[in-house]
PDB file of C-alpha atoms and ligand atoms in Angstrom:
ATOM      1  CA  MET M 318     -30.758 -19.066 -20.947  1.00  0.00           C
ATOM      2  CA  TRP M 319     -30.819 -15.728 -19.118  1.00  0.00           C
ATOM      3  CA  ILE M 320     -32.248 -14.130 -22.267  1.00  0.00           C
ATOM      4  CA  ASP M 321     -35.151 -16.631 -21.949  1.00  0.00           C
ATOM      5  CA  ILE M 322     -35.670 -15.596 -18.326  1.00  0.00           C
ATOM      6  CA  ILE M 323     -35.641 -11.864 -19.202  1.00  0.00           C
ATOM      7  CA  LEU M 324     -38.067 -12.569 -22.080  1.00  0.00           C
ATOM      8  CA  LYS M 325     -40.414 -14.474 -19.783  1.00  0.00           C
ATOM      9  CA  ILE M 326     -40.374 -11.647 -17.233  1.00  0.00           C
ATOM     10  CA  TYR M 327     -41.021  -9.160 -20.037  1.00  0.00           C
ATOM     11  CA  ILE M 328     -43.923 -11.247 -21.410  1.00  0.00           C
ATOM     12  CA  ILE M 329     -45.437 -11.561 -17.908  1.00  0.00           C
ATOM     13  CA  HIS M 330     -45.058  -7.794 -17.667  1.00  0.00           C
ATOM     14  CA  LEU M 331     -46.854  -7.358 -21.019  1.00  0.00           C
ATOM     15  CA  ASP M 332     -49.669  -9.677 -19.812  1.00  0.00           C
ATOM     16  CA  TYR M 333     -49.988  -7.635 -16.691  1.00  0.00           C
ATOM     17  CA  MET M 334     -50.252  -4.493 -18.781  1.00  0.00           C
ATOM     18  CA  GLY M 335     -53.180  -6.163 -20.594  1.00  0.00           C
ATOM     19  CA  ILE M 336     -51.301  -6.514 -23.828  1.00  0.00           C
ATOM     20  CA  GLU M 337     -51.873  -9.767 -25.682  1.00  0.00           C
ATOM     21  CA  MET M 338     -49.820 -10.784 -28.619  1.00  0.00           C
ATOM     22  CA  LYS M 339     -50.041 -13.876 -30.705  1.00  0.00           C
ATOM     23  CA  GLY M 340     -48.142 -15.594 -33.509  1.00  0.00           C
ATOM     24  CA  LYS M 341     -46.050 -13.441 -35.795  1.00  0.00           C
ATOM     25  CA  LEU M 342     -46.703 -10.290 -33.817  1.00  0.00           C
ATOM     26  CA  MET M 343     -45.363 -11.987 -30.674  1.00  0.00           C
ATOM     27  CA  LYS M 344     -42.281 -13.252 -32.574  1.00  0.00           C
ATOM     28  CA  LYS M 345     -41.647  -9.725 -33.902  1.00  0.00           C
ATOM     29  CA  HIS M 346     -41.931  -8.320 -30.425  1.00  0.00           C
ATOM     30  CA  GLN M 347     -39.567 -10.962 -29.032  1.00  0.00           C
ATOM     31  CA  ASN M 348     -36.999  -9.997 -31.665  1.00  0.00           C
ATOM     32  CA  GLU M 349     -37.363  -6.365 -30.655  1.00  0.00           C
ATOM     33  CA  VAL M 350     -36.795  -7.303 -27.027  1.00  0.00           C
ATOM     34  CA  ILE M 351     -33.664  -9.331 -27.941  1.00  0.00           C
ATOM     35  CA  ASN M 352     -32.452  -6.363 -29.987  1.00  0.00           C
ATOM     36  CA  LYS M 353     -33.044  -4.062 -27.070  1.00  0.00           C
ATOM     37  CA  ILE M 354     -31.072  -6.428 -24.785  1.00  0.00           C
ATOM     38  CA  ILE M 355     -28.139  -6.459 -27.217  1.00  0.00           C
ATOM     39  CA  ARG M 356     -28.195  -2.713 -27.937  1.00  0.00           C
ATOM     40  CA  VAL M 357     -28.962  -1.310 -24.485  1.00  0.00           C
ATOM     41  CA  ILE M 358     -28.773  -3.791 -21.600  1.00  0.00           C
ATOM     42  CA  LEU M 359     -25.516  -5.551 -22.598  1.00  0.00           C
ATOM     43  CA  PRO M 360     -23.510  -2.333 -23.140  1.00  0.00           C
ATOM     44  CA  MET M 361     -24.882  -0.950 -19.863  1.00  0.00           C
ATOM     45  CA  SER M 362     -23.853  -4.123 -17.987  1.00  0.00           C
ATOM     46  CA  LEU M 363     -20.417  -3.949 -19.609  1.00  0.00           C
ATOM     47  CA  CYS M 364     -20.088  -0.319 -18.493  1.00  0.00           C
ATOM     48  CA  ALA M 365     -21.016  -1.263 -14.924  1.00  0.00           C
ATOM     49  CA  VAL M 366     -18.469  -4.112 -14.886  1.00  0.00           C
ATOM     50  CA  LEU M 367     -15.771  -1.784 -16.265  1.00  0.00           C
ATOM     51  CA  MET M 368     -16.589   0.844 -13.623  1.00  0.00           C
ATOM     52  CA  ILE M 369     -16.286  -1.744 -10.822  1.00  0.00           C
ATOM     53  CA  CYS M 370     -13.004  -3.038 -12.311  1.00  0.00           C
ATOM     54  CA  SER M 371     -11.492   0.436 -12.668  1.00  0.00           C
ATOM     55  CA  SER M 372     -12.371   1.325  -9.068  1.00  0.00           C
ATOM     56  CA  LEU M 373     -10.725  -1.931  -7.919  1.00  0.00           C
ATOM     57  CA  CYS M 374      -7.669  -1.089 -10.027  1.00  0.00           C
ATOM     58  CA  ILE M 375      -7.369   2.337  -8.370  1.00  0.00           C
ATOM     59  CA  TYR M 376      -7.604   0.629  -4.977  1.00  0.00           C
ATOM     60  CA  ALA M 377      -4.897  -1.851  -5.904  1.00  0.00           C
ATOM     61  CA  SER M 378      -2.496   0.663  -7.447  1.00  0.00           C
ATOM     62  CA  ASN M 379       1.100   0.770  -6.255  1.00  0.00           C
ATOM     63  CA  THR M 380       2.056   2.588  -3.094  1.00  0.00           C
ATOM     64  CA  PRO M 381       3.174   6.138  -4.021  1.00  0.00           C
ATOM     65  CA  ALA M 382       6.920   6.649  -4.132  1.00  0.00           C
ATOM     66  CA  TYR M 383       9.366   9.530  -3.912  1.00  0.00           C
ATOM     67  CA  GLY M 384      11.141  10.508  -7.112  1.00  0.00           C
ATOM     68  CA  GLY M 385      14.495   9.577  -5.551  1.00  0.00           C
ATOM     69  CA  LYS M 386      15.847   6.326  -4.185  1.00  0.00           C
ATOM     70  CA  ILE M 387      18.830   4.745  -2.455  1.00  0.00           C
ATOM     71  CA  THR M 388      21.853   5.611  -4.620  1.00  0.00           C
ATOM     72  CA  ARG M 389      23.262   2.060  -4.431  1.00  0.00           C
ATOM     73  CA  GLY M 390      19.913   0.357  -4.892  1.00  0.00           C
ATOM     74  CA  VAL M 391      18.476  -2.293  -2.578  1.00  0.00           C
ATOM     75  CA  SER M 392      20.440  -5.432  -3.461  1.00  0.00           C
ATOM     76  CA  ASN M 393      23.088  -4.686  -0.823  1.00  0.00           C
ATOM     77  CA  VAL M 394      21.352  -2.806   1.993  1.00  0.00           C
ATOM     78  CA  THR M 395      23.350  -2.591   5.203  1.00  0.00           C
ATOM     79  CA  ILE M 396      21.759  -1.790   8.555  1.00  0.00           C
ATOM     80  CA  TYR M 397      23.587  -0.284  11.501  1.00  0.00           C
ATOM     81  CA  LEU M 398      22.013  -0.292  14.965  1.00  0.00           C
ATOM     82  CA  ASP M 399      23.281   2.377  17.352  1.00  0.00           C
ATOM     83  CA  TYR M 400      23.518   0.444  20.625  1.00  0.00           C
ATOM     84  CA  ASN M 401      24.860   3.529  22.423  1.00  0.00           C
ATOM     85  CA  SER M 402      21.448   5.150  21.962  1.00  0.00           C
ATOM     86  CA  GLY M 403      19.617   2.065  23.257  1.00  0.00           C
ATOM     87  CA  MET M 404      18.776   0.280  20.008  1.00  0.00           C
ATOM     88  CA  ALA M 405      19.319  -3.118  21.665  1.00  0.00           C
ATOM     89  CA  ASN M 406      15.789  -2.648  23.056  1.00  0.00           C
ATOM     90  CA  TRP M 407      14.311  -2.497  19.548  1.00  0.00           C
ATOM     91  CA  GLU M 408      16.733  -4.732  17.660  1.00  0.00           C
ATOM     92  CA  ASN M 409      14.264  -7.596  17.471  1.00  0.00           C
ATOM     93  CA  TYR M 410      11.767  -5.423  15.570  1.00  0.00           C
ATOM     94  CA  VAL M 411      14.397  -4.240  13.090  1.00  0.00           C
ATOM     95  CA  VAL M 412      15.483  -7.842  12.408  1.00  0.00           C
ATOM     96  CA  LYS M 413      11.856  -8.914  11.845  1.00  0.00           C
ATOM     97  CA  ALA M 414      11.151  -5.833   9.718  1.00  0.00           C
ATOM     98  CA  ALA M 415      14.192  -6.562   7.542  1.00  0.00           C
ATOM     99  CA  ASP M 416      13.026 -10.183   7.144  1.00  0.00           C
ATOM    100  CA  ASN M 417       9.579  -8.967   6.099  1.00  0.00           C
ATOM    101  CA  TRP M 418      10.976  -6.659   3.391  1.00  0.00           C
ATOM    102  CA  VAL M 419      13.312  -9.361   2.031  1.00  0.00           C
ATOM    103  CA  ASP M 420      10.544 -11.977   2.004  1.00  0.00           C
ATOM    104  CA  PRO M 421       7.061 -10.416   2.258  1.00  0.00           C
ATOM    105  CA  GLY M 422       5.438 -13.856   1.772  1.00  0.00           C
ATOM    106  CA  SER M 423       2.455 -14.777  -0.446  1.00  0.00           C
ATOM    107  CA  GLY M 424       4.865 -15.484  -3.303  1.00  0.00           C
ATOM    108  CA  MET M 425       6.023 -11.862  -3.472  1.00  0.00           C
ATOM    109  CA  THR M 426       9.592 -11.226  -4.607  1.00  0.00           C
ATOM    110  CA  ASN M 427      11.804  -8.131  -4.827  1.00  0.00           C
ATOM    111  CA  PRO M 428      15.542  -7.345  -5.208  1.00  0.00           C
ATOM    112  CA  ILE M 429      16.021  -6.391  -1.511  1.00  0.00           C
ATOM    113  CA  LYS M 430      18.985  -7.993   0.303  1.00  0.00           C
ATOM    114  CA  ILE M 431      19.928  -6.874   3.800  1.00  0.00           C
ATOM    115  CA  THR M 432      22.879  -7.468   6.085  1.00  0.00           C
ATOM    116  CA  PHE M 433      23.554  -6.039   9.541  1.00  0.00           C
ATOM    117  CA  VAL M 434      26.862  -4.231  10.033  1.00  0.00           C
ATOM    118  CA  SER M 435      28.684  -2.943  13.113  1.00  0.00           C
ATOM    119  CA  SER M 436      29.841   0.394  11.688  1.00  0.00           C
ATOM    120  CA  ASN M 437      27.825   3.251  10.206  1.00  0.00           C
ATOM    121  CA  SER M 438      30.682   4.455   8.022  1.00  0.00           C
ATOM    122  CA  ALA M 439      29.126   3.069   4.844  1.00  0.00           C
ATOM    123  CA  SER M 440      25.766   1.696   5.949  1.00  0.00           C
ATOM    124  CA  THR M 441      22.452   2.287   4.154  1.00  0.00           C
ATOM    125  CA  MET M 442      20.158   2.522   7.183  1.00  0.00           C
ATOM    126  CA  ASP M 443      21.176   3.666  10.638  1.00  0.00           C
ATOM    127  CA  PHE M 444      18.794   3.152  13.540  1.00  0.00           C
ATOM    128  CA  TYR M 445      18.844   5.357  16.642  1.00  0.00           C
ATOM    129  CA  SER M 446      16.663   5.186  19.721  1.00  0.00           C
ATOM    130  CA  LYS M 447      15.508   8.650  20.858  1.00  0.00           C
ATOM    131  CA  SER M 448      13.320   9.890  23.677  1.00  0.00           C
ATOM    132  CA  SER M 449      10.244  12.028  22.956  1.00  0.00           C
ATOM    133  CA  SER M 450      12.229  15.166  23.808  1.00  0.00           C
ATOM    134  CA  PHE M 451      14.109  14.677  20.523  1.00  0.00           C
ATOM    135  CA  TRP M 452      10.908  15.798  18.787  1.00  0.00           C
ATOM    136  CA  SER M 453       9.617  18.289  21.320  1.00  0.00           C
ATOM    137  CA  SER M 454      11.337  21.200  19.587  1.00  0.00           C
ATOM    138  CA  SER M 455       9.338  20.436  16.454  1.00  0.00           C
ATOM    139  CA  GLY M 456       6.187  20.534  18.589  1.00  0.00           C
ATOM    140  CA  SER M 457       5.294  16.856  18.429  1.00  0.00           C
ATOM    141  CA  THR M 458       5.801  14.130  20.974  1.00  0.00           C
ATOM    142  CA  THR M 459       3.201  11.889  19.332  1.00  0.00           C
ATOM    143  CA  VAL M 460       5.765  10.819  16.722  1.00  0.00           C
ATOM    144  CA  LEU M 461       6.351   7.047  16.726  1.00  0.00           C
ATOM    145  CA  ALA M 462       9.438   7.145  14.531  1.00  0.00           C
ATOM    146  CA  GLU M 463      11.026   9.258  11.806  1.00  0.00           C
ATOM    147  CA  THR M 464      13.187   8.634   8.752  1.00  0.00           C
ATOM    148  CA  ARG M 465      15.625  11.225   7.389  1.00  0.00           C
ATOM    149  CA  MET M 466      17.598  10.864   4.179  1.00  0.00           C
ATOM    150  CA  PHE M 467      21.124  12.112   3.540  1.00  0.00           C
ATOM    151  CA  SER M 468      23.141  12.668   0.413  1.00  0.00           C
ATOM    152  CA  LYS M 469      26.877  12.855   1.098  1.00  0.00           C
ATOM    153  CA  GLY M 470      26.249  13.960   4.671  1.00  0.00           C
ATOM    154  CA  THR M 471      23.649  16.618   3.815  1.00  0.00           C
ATOM    155  CA  ARG M 472      20.017  16.053   4.705  1.00  0.00           C
ATOM    156  CA  ILE M 473      17.715  15.945   1.702  1.00  0.00           C
ATOM    157  CA  TYR M 474      13.926  16.158   1.599  1.00  0.00           C
ATOM    158  CA  PRO M 475      12.485  13.550  -0.778  1.00  0.00           C
ATOM    159  CA  SER M 476       9.247  14.257  -2.635  1.00  0.00           C
ATOM    160  CA  ALA M 477       7.346  12.861  -5.580  1.00  0.00           C
ATOM    161  CA  SER M 478       8.901  15.488  -7.865  1.00  0.00           C
ATOM    162  CA  SER M 479      12.523  15.331  -6.635  1.00  0.00           C
ATOM    163  CA  THR M 480      14.802  12.684  -8.163  1.00  0.00           C
ATOM    164  CA  THR M 481      17.659  13.362  -5.726  1.00  0.00           C
ATOM    165  CA  THR M 482      19.024  10.051  -4.440  1.00  0.00           C
ATOM    166  CA  TRP M 483      20.277   9.404  -0.916  1.00  0.00           C
ATOM    167  CA  ASN M 484      23.348   7.475   0.210  1.00  0.00           C
ATOM    168  CA  TYR M 485      21.790   6.528   3.496  1.00  0.00           C
ATOM    169  CA  ALA M 486      18.840   7.093   5.793  1.00  0.00           C
ATOM    170  CA  GLU M 487      18.693   7.556   9.543  1.00  0.00           C
ATOM    171  CA  ILE M 488      15.689   6.091  11.329  1.00  0.00           C
ATOM    172  CA  TYR M 489      14.822   7.375  14.786  1.00  0.00           C
ATOM    173  CA  ILE M 490      12.681   5.239  17.067  1.00  0.00           C
ATOM    174  CA  ASN M 491      10.687   7.134  19.697  1.00  0.00           C
ATOM    175  CA  ASP M 492      11.740   5.092  22.726  1.00  0.00           C
ATOM    176  CA  THR M 493       9.203   6.873  24.956  1.00  0.00           C
ATOM    177  CA  ASN M 494       6.210   5.951  22.815  1.00  0.00           C
ATOM    178  CA  PHE M 495       7.503   2.465  21.958  1.00  0.00           C
ATOM    179  CA  ARG M 496       7.487   1.731  25.706  1.00  0.00           C
ATOM    180  CA  LEU M 497       3.829   2.677  26.190  1.00  0.00           C
ATOM    181  CA  SER M 498       1.748  -0.323  27.266  1.00  0.00           C
ATOM    182  CA  SER M 499      -0.961   0.815  24.844  1.00  0.00           C
ATOM    183  CA  PHE M 500       1.522   0.430  21.962  1.00  0.00           C
ATOM    184  CA  SER M 501       1.467  -3.222  20.915  1.00  0.00           C
ATOM    185  CA  ASN M 502       4.356  -5.338  19.622  1.00  0.00           C
ATOM    186  CA  GLU M 503       2.517  -5.611  16.303  1.00  0.00           C
ATOM    187  CA  GLN M 504       2.259  -1.817  16.027  1.00  0.00           C
ATOM    188  CA  ALA M 505       5.940  -1.483  16.901  1.00  0.00           C
ATOM    189  CA  LEU M 506       6.912  -3.948  14.178  1.00  0.00           C
ATOM    190  CA  GLY M 507       4.556  -2.269  11.687  1.00  0.00           C
ATOM    191  CA  THR M 508       6.107   1.105  12.512  1.00  0.00           C
ATOM    192  CA  VAL M 509       9.658  -0.136  11.837  1.00  0.00           C
ATOM    193  CA  ILE M 510       8.571  -1.785   8.550  1.00  0.00           C
ATOM    194  CA  HIS M 511       6.837   1.504   7.603  1.00  0.00           C
ATOM    195  CA  GLU M 512       9.982   3.570   8.304  1.00  0.00           C
ATOM    196  CA  MET M 513      12.128   1.170   6.299  1.00  0.00           C
ATOM    197  CA  GLY M 514       9.654   1.686   3.453  1.00  0.00           C
ATOM    198  CA  HIS M 515      10.456   5.423   3.591  1.00  0.00           C
ATOM    199  CA  ALA M 516      14.191   4.655   3.598  1.00  0.00           C
ATOM    200  CA  PHE M 517      13.650   2.571   0.429  1.00  0.00           C
ATOM    201  CA  GLY M 518      11.804   5.499  -1.171  1.00  0.00           C
ATOM    202  CA  LEU M 519       8.133   4.858  -0.527  1.00  0.00           C
ATOM    203  CA  ALA M 520       5.834   7.739   0.406  1.00  0.00           C
ATOM    204  CA  HIS M 521       2.641   7.695   2.454  1.00  0.00           C
ATOM    205  CA  TYR M 522      -0.412   5.868   1.121  1.00  0.00           C
ATOM    206  CA  ASN M 523      -3.022   7.249   3.509  1.00  0.00           C
ATOM    207  CA  THR M 524      -5.935   6.502   1.151  1.00  0.00           C
ATOM    208  CA  ASN M 525      -5.243   2.772   1.471  1.00  0.00           C
ATOM    209  CA  VAL M 526      -5.454   1.362   5.014  1.00  0.00           C
ATOM    210  CA  ASN M 527      -4.184  -1.918   3.546  1.00  0.00           C
ATOM    211  CA  SER M 528      -0.726  -0.542   2.792  1.00  0.00           C
ATOM    212  CA  ILE M 529       2.151  -0.596   5.283  1.00  0.00           C
ATOM    213  CA  MET M 530       2.753   3.004   4.119  1.00  0.00           C
ATOM    214  CA  CYS M 531      -0.613   4.168   5.475  1.00  0.00           C
ATOM    215  CA  GLN M 532       0.022   6.154   8.654  1.00  0.00           C
ATOM    216  CA  THR M 533      -1.261   4.831  11.974  1.00  0.00           C
ATOM    217  CA  SER M 534      -3.278   8.062  12.400  1.00  0.00           C
ATOM    218  CA  TYR M 535      -5.105   7.246   9.135  1.00  0.00           C
ATOM    219  CA  GLY M 536      -6.187   3.861  10.479  1.00  0.00           C
ATOM    220  CA  ARG M 537      -3.622   1.516   8.941  1.00  0.00           C
ATOM    221  CA  ALA M 538      -5.141  -1.970   9.118  1.00  0.00           C
ATOM    222  CA  VAL M 539      -1.970  -3.966   8.350  1.00  0.00           C
ATOM    223  CA  GLN M 540       1.442  -4.290  10.003  1.00  0.00           C
ATOM    224  CA  ARG M 541       3.328  -6.088   7.222  1.00  0.00           C
ATOM    225  CA  VAL M 542       4.466  -5.369   3.651  1.00  0.00           C
ATOM    226  CA  GLN M 543       1.523  -5.670   1.229  1.00  0.00           C
ATOM    227  CA  LYS M 544       1.436  -6.332  -2.508  1.00  0.00           C
ATOM    228  CA  CYS M 545       0.995  -2.621  -3.353  1.00  0.00           C
ATOM    229  CA  ASP M 546       4.124  -1.835  -1.292  1.00  0.00           C
ATOM    230  CA  ASN M 547       6.188  -4.658  -2.789  1.00  0.00           C
ATOM    231  CA  ASP M 548       5.063  -3.732  -6.327  1.00  0.00           C
ATOM    232  CA  ALA M 549       6.215  -0.143  -5.695  1.00  0.00           C
ATOM    233  CA  ILE M 550       9.665  -1.412  -4.663  1.00  0.00           C
ATOM    234  CA  ASN M 551       9.892  -3.519  -7.822  1.00  0.00           C
ATOM    235  CA  ALA M 552       8.760  -0.577  -9.967  1.00  0.00           C
ATOM    236  CA  LYS M 553      11.513   1.545  -8.417  1.00  0.00           C
ATOM    237  CA  TYR M 554      14.451  -0.868  -8.315  1.00  0.00           C
ATOM    238  CA  ASN M 555      13.871  -3.611 -10.901  1.00  0.00           C
TER     239      ASN M 555
HETATM  240 ZN1   ZN G1055       5.581   7.658   7.543  1.00  0.00          ZN
END
């Protein structure tokens, strides 16, 4: 049907150009036009569709991950909250963040299981509340939170190329900045979910504002685990 429409437009165009064709000559010309559509226009359209698809695929690719991961995996994650440091203030966010990782919704599944424990002797993630001064020596008090990984008590520095695993991670909440009235509850929850993503082994995804692993300073538009983040967890631990 659309070939008919293109033909009609082409014939109108020929009329406009003052070209008149009748009978066999017209039929021959129509066949040439159909040939041209099949040889040139269809492959070009296909190329355009493929280009659009491939750009969408790049956009929807998994969140980048470190080469390493939690030594014990994610099916028995244990979280310790350091109440001595003031974590009772932020407990609610950690509970909600854990819930979001275990069940990100929209039919997403992953192997993550989390329990809260009262000792950090063998826990996977330890949360501490810190004031901004904790970071002032490193020159930044704009930090919202930070995750550090440890292997047998020694801090390790995960990267895409390092496959070193970590026994546990420590997550530091910047109490000073979490208390700012300009810092919303949604941002606070998103920040904790983001840090837990690091502890699981996910890296930043600053080219995708629709990933929980996009940094706030890069305009993250979401505050919950997204498909690209959940897929990265499954790629790492399944
Ligand atoms: Zn981060």
